[in-house]
Short mmCIF file of C-alpha atoms in Angstrom, two decimals:
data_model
loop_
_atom_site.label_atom_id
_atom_site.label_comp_id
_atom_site.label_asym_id
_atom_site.label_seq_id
_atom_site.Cartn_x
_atom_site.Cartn_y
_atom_site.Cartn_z
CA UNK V 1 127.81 120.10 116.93
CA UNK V 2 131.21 119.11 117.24
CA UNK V 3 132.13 119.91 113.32
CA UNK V 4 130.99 123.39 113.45
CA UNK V 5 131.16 124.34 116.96
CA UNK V 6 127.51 125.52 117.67
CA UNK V 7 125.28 124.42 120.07
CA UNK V 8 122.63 122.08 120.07
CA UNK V 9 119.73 124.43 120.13
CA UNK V 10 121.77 125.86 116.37
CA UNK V 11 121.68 122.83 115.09
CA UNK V 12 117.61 121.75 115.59
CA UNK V 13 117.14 125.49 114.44
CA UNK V 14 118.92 124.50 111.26
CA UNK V 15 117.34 121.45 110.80
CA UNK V 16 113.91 122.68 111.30
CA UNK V 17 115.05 124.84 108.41
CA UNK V 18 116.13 122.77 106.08
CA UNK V 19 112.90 120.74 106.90
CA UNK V 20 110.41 123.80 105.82
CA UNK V 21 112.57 124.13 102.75
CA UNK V 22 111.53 120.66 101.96
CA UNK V 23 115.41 119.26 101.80
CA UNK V 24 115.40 116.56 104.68
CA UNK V 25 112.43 114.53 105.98
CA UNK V 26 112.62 113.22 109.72
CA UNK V 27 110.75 110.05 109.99
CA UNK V 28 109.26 109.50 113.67
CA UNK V 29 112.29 106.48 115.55
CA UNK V 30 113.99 106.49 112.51
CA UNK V 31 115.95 109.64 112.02
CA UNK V 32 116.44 112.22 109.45
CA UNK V 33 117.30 111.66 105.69
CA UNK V 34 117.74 114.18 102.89
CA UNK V 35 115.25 114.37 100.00
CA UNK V 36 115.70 113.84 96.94
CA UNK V 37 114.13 115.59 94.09
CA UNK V 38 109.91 116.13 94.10
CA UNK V 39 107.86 113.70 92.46
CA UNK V 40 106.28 115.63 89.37
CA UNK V 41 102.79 114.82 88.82
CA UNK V 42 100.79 115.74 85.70
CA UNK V 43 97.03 116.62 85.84
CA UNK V 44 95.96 115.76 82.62
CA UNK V 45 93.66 112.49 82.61
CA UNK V 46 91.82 110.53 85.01
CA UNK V 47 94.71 108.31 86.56
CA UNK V 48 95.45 106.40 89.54
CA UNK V 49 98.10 106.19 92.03
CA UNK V 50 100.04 103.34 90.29
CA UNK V 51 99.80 104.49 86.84
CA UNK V 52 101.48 107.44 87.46
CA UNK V 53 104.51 106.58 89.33
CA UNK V 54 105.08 103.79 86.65
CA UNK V 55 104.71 106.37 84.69
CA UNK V 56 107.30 108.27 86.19
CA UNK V 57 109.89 105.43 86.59
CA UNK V 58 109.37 104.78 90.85
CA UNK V 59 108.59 101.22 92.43
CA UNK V 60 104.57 101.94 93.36
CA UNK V 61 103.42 99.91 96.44
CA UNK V 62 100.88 99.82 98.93
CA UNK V 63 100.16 98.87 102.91
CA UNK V 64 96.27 98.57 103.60
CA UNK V 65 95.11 100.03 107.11
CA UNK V 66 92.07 99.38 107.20
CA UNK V 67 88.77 98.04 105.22
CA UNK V 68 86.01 97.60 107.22
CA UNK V 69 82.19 98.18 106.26
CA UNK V 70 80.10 102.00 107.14
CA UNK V 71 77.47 103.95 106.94
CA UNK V 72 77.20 106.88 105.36
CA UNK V 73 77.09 110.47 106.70
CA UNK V 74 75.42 112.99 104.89
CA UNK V 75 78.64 114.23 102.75
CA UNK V 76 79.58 110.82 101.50
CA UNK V 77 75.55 110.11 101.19
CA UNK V 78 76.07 113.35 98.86
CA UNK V 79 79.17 112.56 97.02
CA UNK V 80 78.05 108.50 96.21
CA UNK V 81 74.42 109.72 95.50
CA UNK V 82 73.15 107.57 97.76
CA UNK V 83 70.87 108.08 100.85
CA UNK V 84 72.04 108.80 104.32
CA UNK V 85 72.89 106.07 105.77
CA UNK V 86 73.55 103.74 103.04
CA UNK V 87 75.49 100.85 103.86
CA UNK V 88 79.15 101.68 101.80
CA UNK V 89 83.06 100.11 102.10
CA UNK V 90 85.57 102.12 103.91
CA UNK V 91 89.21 101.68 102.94
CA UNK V 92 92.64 103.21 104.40
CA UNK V 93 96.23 102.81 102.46
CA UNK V 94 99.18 104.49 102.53
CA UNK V 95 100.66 104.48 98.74
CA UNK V 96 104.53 104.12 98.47
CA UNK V 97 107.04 105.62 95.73
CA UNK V 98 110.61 103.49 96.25
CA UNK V 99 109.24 102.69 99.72
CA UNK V 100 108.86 105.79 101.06
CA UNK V 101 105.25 106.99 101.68
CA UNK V 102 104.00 109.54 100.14
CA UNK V 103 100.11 109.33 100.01
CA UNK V 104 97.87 108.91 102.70
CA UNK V 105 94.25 107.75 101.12
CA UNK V 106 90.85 107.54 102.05
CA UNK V 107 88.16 105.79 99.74
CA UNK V 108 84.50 105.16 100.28
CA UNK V 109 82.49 103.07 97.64
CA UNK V 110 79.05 102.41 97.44
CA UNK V 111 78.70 98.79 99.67
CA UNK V 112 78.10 96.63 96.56
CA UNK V 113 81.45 97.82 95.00
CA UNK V 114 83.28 98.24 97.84
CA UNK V 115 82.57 93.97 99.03
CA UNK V 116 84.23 92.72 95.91
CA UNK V 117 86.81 95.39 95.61
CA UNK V 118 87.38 94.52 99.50
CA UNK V 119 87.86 90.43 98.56
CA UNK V 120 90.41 91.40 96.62
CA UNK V 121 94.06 92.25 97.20
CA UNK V 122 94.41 95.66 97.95
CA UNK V 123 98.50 95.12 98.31
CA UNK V 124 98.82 94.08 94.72
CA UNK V 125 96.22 96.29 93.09
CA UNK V 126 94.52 99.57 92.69
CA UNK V 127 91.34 99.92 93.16
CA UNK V 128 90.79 101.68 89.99
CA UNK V 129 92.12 98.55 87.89
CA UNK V 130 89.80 96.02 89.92
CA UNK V 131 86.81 98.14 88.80
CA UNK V 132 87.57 98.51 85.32
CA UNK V 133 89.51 94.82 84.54
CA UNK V 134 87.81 92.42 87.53
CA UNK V 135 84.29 94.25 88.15
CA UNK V 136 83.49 95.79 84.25
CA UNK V 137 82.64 99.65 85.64
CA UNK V 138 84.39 101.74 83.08
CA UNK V 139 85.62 105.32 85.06
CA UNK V 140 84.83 108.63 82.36
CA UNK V 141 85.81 111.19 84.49
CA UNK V 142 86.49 112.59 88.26
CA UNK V 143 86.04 115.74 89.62
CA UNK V 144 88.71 117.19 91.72
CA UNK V 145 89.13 119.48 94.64
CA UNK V 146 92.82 119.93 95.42
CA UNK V 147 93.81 122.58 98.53
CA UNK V 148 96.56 123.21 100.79
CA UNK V 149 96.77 121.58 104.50
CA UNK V 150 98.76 120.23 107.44
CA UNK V 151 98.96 116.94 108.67
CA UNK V 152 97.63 116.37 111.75
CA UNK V 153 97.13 113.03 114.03
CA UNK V 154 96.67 109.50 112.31
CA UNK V 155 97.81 111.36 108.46
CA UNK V 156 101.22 112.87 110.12
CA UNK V 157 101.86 109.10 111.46
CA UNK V 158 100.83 107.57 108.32
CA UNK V 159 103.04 109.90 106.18
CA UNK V 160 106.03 109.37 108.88
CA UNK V 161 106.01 113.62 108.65
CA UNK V 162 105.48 115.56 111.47
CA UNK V 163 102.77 116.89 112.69
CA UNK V 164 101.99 120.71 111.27
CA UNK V 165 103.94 119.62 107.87
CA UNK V 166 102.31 120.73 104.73
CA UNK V 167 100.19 118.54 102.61
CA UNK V 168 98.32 118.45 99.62
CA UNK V 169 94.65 117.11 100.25
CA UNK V 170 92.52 116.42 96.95
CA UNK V 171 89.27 115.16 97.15
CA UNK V 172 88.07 113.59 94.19
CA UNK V 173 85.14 111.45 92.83
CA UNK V 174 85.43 109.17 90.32
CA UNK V 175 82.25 108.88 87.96
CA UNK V 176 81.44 105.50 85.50
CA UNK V 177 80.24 105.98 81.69
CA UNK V 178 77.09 105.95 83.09
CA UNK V 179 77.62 108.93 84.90
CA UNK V 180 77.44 107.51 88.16
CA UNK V 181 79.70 108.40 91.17
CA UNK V 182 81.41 105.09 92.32
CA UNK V 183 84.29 106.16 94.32
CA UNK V 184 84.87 108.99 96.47
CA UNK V 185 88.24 109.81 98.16
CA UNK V 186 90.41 112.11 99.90
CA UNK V 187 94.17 112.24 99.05
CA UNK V 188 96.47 113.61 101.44
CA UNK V 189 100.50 114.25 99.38
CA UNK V 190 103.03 114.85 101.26
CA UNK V 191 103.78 118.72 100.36
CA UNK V 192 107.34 117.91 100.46
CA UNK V 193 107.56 114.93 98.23
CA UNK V 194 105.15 116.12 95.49
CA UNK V 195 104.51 118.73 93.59
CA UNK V 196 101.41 119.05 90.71
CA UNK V 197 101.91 120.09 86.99
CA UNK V 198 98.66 121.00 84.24
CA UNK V 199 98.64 122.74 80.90
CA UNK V 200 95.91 125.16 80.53
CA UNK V 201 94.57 126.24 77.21
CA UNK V 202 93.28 130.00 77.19
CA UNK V 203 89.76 130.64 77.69
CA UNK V 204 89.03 134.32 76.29
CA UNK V 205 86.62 136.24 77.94
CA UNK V 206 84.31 137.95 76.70
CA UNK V 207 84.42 141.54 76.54
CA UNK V 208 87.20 143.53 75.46
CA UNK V 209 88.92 146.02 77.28
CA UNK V 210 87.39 148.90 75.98
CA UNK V 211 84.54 147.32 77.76
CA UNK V 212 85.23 148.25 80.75
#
């Protein structure tokens, strides 16, 4: 205010700019700090938090909210192909890039999973190592669902973003060999911190124009 001679009500204005354009970040009693560049993430294999900011040269961490045993409603019944009301594991952790969070994720696993992946520590490892290296189920595929949203409530304060700021949610189910679904999350990326990258190969239709 006192650099550029505007009034305080110019300055939030500009701020609240700069924070749609994705430039600074204010973190709830901390303050506000500029952003550096967006984390680029390929889609181009079955991968898991930790692999791919490794991949990408950042410090990959983790802070566990919660783990605590369920039941399951009809759309997790659905997406674990198990019955409604199936005992299951519910885990919460926010996933960290330098120390700054950037995903806010949700996991359910089918209960006799989810109690040994639950023993284990969820600071140090990813859950998708601990089923493949500690528990022997070997992941073939997941199927994604990736959209655009806001963060609201509990994922705002988890994501230290405020409320109404753009996210990325992906849902996403993790299938073994076998072909059977043992891990079902949602994803919610900070919008601002993250941005998603794919090569597509062409897939001719067919007809021609002079089809039509």
């Amino acid at each position: 205010i006192k650099r550029f001679q505007v009034s305080r009500t110019t300055v939030r204005k500009a701020l609240d700019d700069l924070a749609l354009e994705g430039l600074i970040h204010r973190a709830q009693g901390k303050g506000t700090f500029v952003l550096g560049q967006r984390i680029e993430q390929e889609l181009t294999a079955l991968t898991g938090f930790v692999e791919d900011m490794l991949e990408l040269g950042y410090r990959p961490s983790a802070r566990v909210v919660k783990v605590e045993e369920a039941l399951a409603d009809e759309h997790i019944a659905q997406k674990l192909n198990l019955p409604q009301g199936a005992p299951i594991t519910y885990i919460e952790r926010i996933r960290l890039a330098n120390d700054e969070p950037i995903s806010f994720d949700v996991t359910w696993l089918p209960r006799a999973l989810g109690e040994r992946v639950a023993e284990e520590n969820l600071v140090l490892y990813p859950i998708y190592s601990l089923l493949e290296e500690k528990l022997g189920v070997l992941l073939e595929h997941a199927i994604y669902q990736i959209e655009s949203a806001i963060a609201e409530g509990e994922v705002a304060r988890r994501l230290e973003i405020e409320p109404g700021a753009p996210i990325f949610l992906i849902e996403r189910t993790a299938y073994s060999i076998e072909g059977e679904p043992v891990d079902y999350e949602k994803l919610h990326y900070r919008g601002d911190r993250i941005r998603f990258s794919m090569t597509l190969n062409r897939k001719r239709p067919p007809w021609r124009l002079e089809a039509l």
